[in-house]
PDB file of C-alpha atoms in Angstrom:
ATOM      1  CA  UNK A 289       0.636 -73.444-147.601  1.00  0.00           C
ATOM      2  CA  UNK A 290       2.004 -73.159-144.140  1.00  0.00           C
ATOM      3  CA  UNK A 291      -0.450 -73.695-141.054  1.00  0.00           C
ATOM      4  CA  UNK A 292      -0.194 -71.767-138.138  1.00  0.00           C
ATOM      5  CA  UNK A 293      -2.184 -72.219-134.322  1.00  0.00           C
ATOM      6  CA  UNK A 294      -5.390 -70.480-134.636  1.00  0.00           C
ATOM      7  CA  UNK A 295      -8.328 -70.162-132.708  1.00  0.00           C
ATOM      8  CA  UNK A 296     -11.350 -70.810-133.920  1.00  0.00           C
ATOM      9  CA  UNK A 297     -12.950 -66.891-134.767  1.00  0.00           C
ATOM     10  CA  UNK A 298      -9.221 -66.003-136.655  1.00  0.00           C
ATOM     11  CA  UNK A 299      -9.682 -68.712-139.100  1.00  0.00           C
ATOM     12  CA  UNK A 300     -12.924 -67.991-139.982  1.00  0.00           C
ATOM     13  CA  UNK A 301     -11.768 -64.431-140.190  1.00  0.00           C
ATOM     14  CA  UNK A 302      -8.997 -65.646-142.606  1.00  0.00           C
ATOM     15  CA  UNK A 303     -11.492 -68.060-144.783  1.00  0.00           C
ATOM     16  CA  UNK A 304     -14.074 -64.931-144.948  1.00  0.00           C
ATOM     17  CA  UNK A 305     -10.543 -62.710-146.113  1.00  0.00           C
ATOM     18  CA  UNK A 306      -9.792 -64.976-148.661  1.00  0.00           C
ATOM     19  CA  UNK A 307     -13.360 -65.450-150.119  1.00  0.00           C
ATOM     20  CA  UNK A 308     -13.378 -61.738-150.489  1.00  0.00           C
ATOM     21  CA  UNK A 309      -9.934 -61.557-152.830  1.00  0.00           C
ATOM     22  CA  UNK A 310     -11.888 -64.271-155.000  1.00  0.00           C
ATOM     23  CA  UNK A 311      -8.971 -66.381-154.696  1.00  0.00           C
ATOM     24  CA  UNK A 312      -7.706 -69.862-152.664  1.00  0.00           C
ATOM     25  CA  UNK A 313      -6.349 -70.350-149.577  1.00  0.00           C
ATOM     26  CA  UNK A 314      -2.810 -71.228-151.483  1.00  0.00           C
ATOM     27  CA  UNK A 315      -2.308 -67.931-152.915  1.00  0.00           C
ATOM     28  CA  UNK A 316      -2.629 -66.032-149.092  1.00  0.00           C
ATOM     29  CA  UNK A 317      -0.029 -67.036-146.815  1.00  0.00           C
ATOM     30  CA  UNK A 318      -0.434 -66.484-143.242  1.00  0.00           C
ATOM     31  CA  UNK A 319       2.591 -65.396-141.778  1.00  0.00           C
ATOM     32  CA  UNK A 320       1.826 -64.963-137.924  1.00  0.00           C
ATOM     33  CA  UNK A 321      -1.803 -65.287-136.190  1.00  0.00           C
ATOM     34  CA  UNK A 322      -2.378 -63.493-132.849  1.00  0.00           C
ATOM     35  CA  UNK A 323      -5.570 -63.679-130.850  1.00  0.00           C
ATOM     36  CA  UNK A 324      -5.732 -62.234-127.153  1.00  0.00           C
ATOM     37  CA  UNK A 325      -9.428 -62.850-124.845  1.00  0.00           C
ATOM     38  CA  UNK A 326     -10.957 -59.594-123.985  1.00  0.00           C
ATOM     39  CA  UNK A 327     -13.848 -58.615-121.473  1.00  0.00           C
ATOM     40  CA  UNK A 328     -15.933 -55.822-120.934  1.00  0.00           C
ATOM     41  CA  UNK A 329     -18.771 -55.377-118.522  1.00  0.00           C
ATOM     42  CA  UNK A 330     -20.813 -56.500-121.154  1.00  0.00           C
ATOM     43  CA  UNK A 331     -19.370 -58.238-123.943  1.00  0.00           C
ATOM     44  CA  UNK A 332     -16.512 -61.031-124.416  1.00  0.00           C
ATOM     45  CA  UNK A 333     -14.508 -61.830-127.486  1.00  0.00           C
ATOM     46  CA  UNK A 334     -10.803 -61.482-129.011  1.00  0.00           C
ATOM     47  CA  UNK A 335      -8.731 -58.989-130.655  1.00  0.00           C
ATOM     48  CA  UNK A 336      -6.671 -60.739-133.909  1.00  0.00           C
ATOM     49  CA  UNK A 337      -3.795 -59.402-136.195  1.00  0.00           C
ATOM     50  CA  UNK A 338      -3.214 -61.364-139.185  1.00  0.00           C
ATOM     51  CA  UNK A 339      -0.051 -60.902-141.089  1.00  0.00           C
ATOM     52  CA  UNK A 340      -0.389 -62.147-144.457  1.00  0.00           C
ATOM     53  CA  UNK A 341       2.018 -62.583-147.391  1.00  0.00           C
ATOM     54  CA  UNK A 342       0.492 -62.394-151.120  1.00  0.00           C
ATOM     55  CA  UNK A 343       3.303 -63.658-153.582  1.00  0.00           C
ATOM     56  CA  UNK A 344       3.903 -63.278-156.899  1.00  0.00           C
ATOM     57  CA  UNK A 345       2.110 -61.669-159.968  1.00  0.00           C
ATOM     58  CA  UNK A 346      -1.380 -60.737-159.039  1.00  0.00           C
ATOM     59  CA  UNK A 347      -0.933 -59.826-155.926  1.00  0.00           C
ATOM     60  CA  UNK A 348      -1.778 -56.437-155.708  1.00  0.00           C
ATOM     61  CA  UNK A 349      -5.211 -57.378-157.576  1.00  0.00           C
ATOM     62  CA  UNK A 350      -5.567 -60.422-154.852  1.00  0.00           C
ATOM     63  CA  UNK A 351      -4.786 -57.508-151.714  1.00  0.00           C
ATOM     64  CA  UNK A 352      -7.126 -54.440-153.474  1.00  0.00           C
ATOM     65  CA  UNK A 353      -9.852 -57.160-153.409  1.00  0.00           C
ATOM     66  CA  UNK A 354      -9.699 -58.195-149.770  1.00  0.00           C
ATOM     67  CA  UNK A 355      -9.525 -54.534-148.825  1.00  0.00           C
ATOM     68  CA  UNK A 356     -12.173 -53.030-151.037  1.00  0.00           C
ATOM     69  CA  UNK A 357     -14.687 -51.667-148.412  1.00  0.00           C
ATOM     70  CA  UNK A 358     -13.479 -53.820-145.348  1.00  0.00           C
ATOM     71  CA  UNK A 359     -13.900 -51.848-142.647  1.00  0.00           C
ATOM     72  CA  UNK A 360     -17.850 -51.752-143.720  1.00  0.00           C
ATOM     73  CA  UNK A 361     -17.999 -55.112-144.541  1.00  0.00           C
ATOM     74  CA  UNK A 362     -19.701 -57.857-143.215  1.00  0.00           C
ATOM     75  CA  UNK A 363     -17.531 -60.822-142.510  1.00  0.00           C
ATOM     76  CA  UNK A 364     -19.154 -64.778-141.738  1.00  0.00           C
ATOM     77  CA  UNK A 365     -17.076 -65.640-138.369  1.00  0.00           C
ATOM     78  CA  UNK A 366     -19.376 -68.321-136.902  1.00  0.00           C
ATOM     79  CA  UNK A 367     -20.225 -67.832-133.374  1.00  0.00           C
ATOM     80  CA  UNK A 368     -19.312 -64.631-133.337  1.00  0.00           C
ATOM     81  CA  UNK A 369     -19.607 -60.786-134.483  1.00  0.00           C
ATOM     82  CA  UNK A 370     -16.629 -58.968-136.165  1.00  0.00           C
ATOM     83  CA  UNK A 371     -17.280 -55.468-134.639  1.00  0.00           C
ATOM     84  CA  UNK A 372     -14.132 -53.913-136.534  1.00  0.00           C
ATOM     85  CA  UNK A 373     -11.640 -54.861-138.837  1.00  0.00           C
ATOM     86  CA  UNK A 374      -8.970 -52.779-140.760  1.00  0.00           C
ATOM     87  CA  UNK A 375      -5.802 -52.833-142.444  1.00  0.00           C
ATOM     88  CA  UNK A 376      -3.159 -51.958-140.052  1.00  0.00           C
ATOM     89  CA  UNK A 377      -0.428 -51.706-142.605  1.00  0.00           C
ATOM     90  CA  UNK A 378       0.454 -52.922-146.568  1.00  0.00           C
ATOM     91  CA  UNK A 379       3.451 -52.957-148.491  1.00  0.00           C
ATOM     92  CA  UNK A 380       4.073 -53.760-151.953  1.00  0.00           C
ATOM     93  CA  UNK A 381       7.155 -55.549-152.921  1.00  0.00           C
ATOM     94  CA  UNK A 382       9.668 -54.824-155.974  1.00  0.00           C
ATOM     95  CA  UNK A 383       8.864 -58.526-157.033  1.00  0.00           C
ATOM     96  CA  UNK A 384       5.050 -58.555-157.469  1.00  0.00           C
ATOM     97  CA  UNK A 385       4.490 -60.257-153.453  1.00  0.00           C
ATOM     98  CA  UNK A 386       2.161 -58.185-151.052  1.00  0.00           C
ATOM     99  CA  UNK A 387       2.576 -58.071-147.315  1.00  0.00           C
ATOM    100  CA  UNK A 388      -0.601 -57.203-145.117  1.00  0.00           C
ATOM    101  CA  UNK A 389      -1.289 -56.794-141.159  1.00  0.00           C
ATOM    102  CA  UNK A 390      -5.108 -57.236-140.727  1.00  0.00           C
ATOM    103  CA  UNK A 391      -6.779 -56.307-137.126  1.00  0.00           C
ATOM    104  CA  UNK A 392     -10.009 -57.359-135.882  1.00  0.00           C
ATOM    105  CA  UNK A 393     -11.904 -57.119-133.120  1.00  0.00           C
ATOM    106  CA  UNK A 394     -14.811 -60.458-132.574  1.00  0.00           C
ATOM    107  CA  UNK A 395     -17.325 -59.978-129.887  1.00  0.00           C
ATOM    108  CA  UNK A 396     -19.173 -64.038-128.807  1.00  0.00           C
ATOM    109  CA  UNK A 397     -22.666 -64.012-130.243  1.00  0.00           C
ATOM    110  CA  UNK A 398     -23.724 -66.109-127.035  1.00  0.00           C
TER     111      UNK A 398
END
């Protein structure tokens, strides 16, 4: 499992990902983590993009799972409220892997 710099709201973003493709943390690899501060008159929080890598057999089960319903779900980031999340692209691979590009938007509960 590789480990990339995160801040704090994209990992929970990630653990809350993985808990909804049933699976472990082993089986999604993280590829590249971006988060970026953003302010509004009224709100503060940061804008993510996950790229994430799903090898191997079972990974179009493991990806159909995460993505079932995200944009309407409700995701556990601690601290903070995911106001939108989507998939910003997916691919399937010839050899059973998965690659997916995740953006969210988290706005500080504070």
């Amino acid at each position: 499992m590789n480990r990339l710099p995160m801040s704090p709201s994209a990992a929970a973003l990630l653990r809350s990902l993985v808990a909804r493709a049933e699976t472990t943390r082993d089986r999604i690899l993280l590829s590249e983590a971006r988060s970026t501060d953003w302010r509004s008159l009224t709100f503060t929080g940061e804008r993510h993009v996950l790229q994430l890598r799903v090898p191997g057999p079972g990974s179009r089960a493991i990806v159909d799972r995460m993505c079932a319903g995200l944009e309407e779900a409700e995701l556990s980031v601690a601290g903070s409220i995911v106001a939108d999340v989507g998939v910003a692209q997916a691919s399937y691979e010839d050899d059973g892997s998965a690659s997916l590009t995740i953006e969210a938007l988290t706005v500080a509960a504070d």
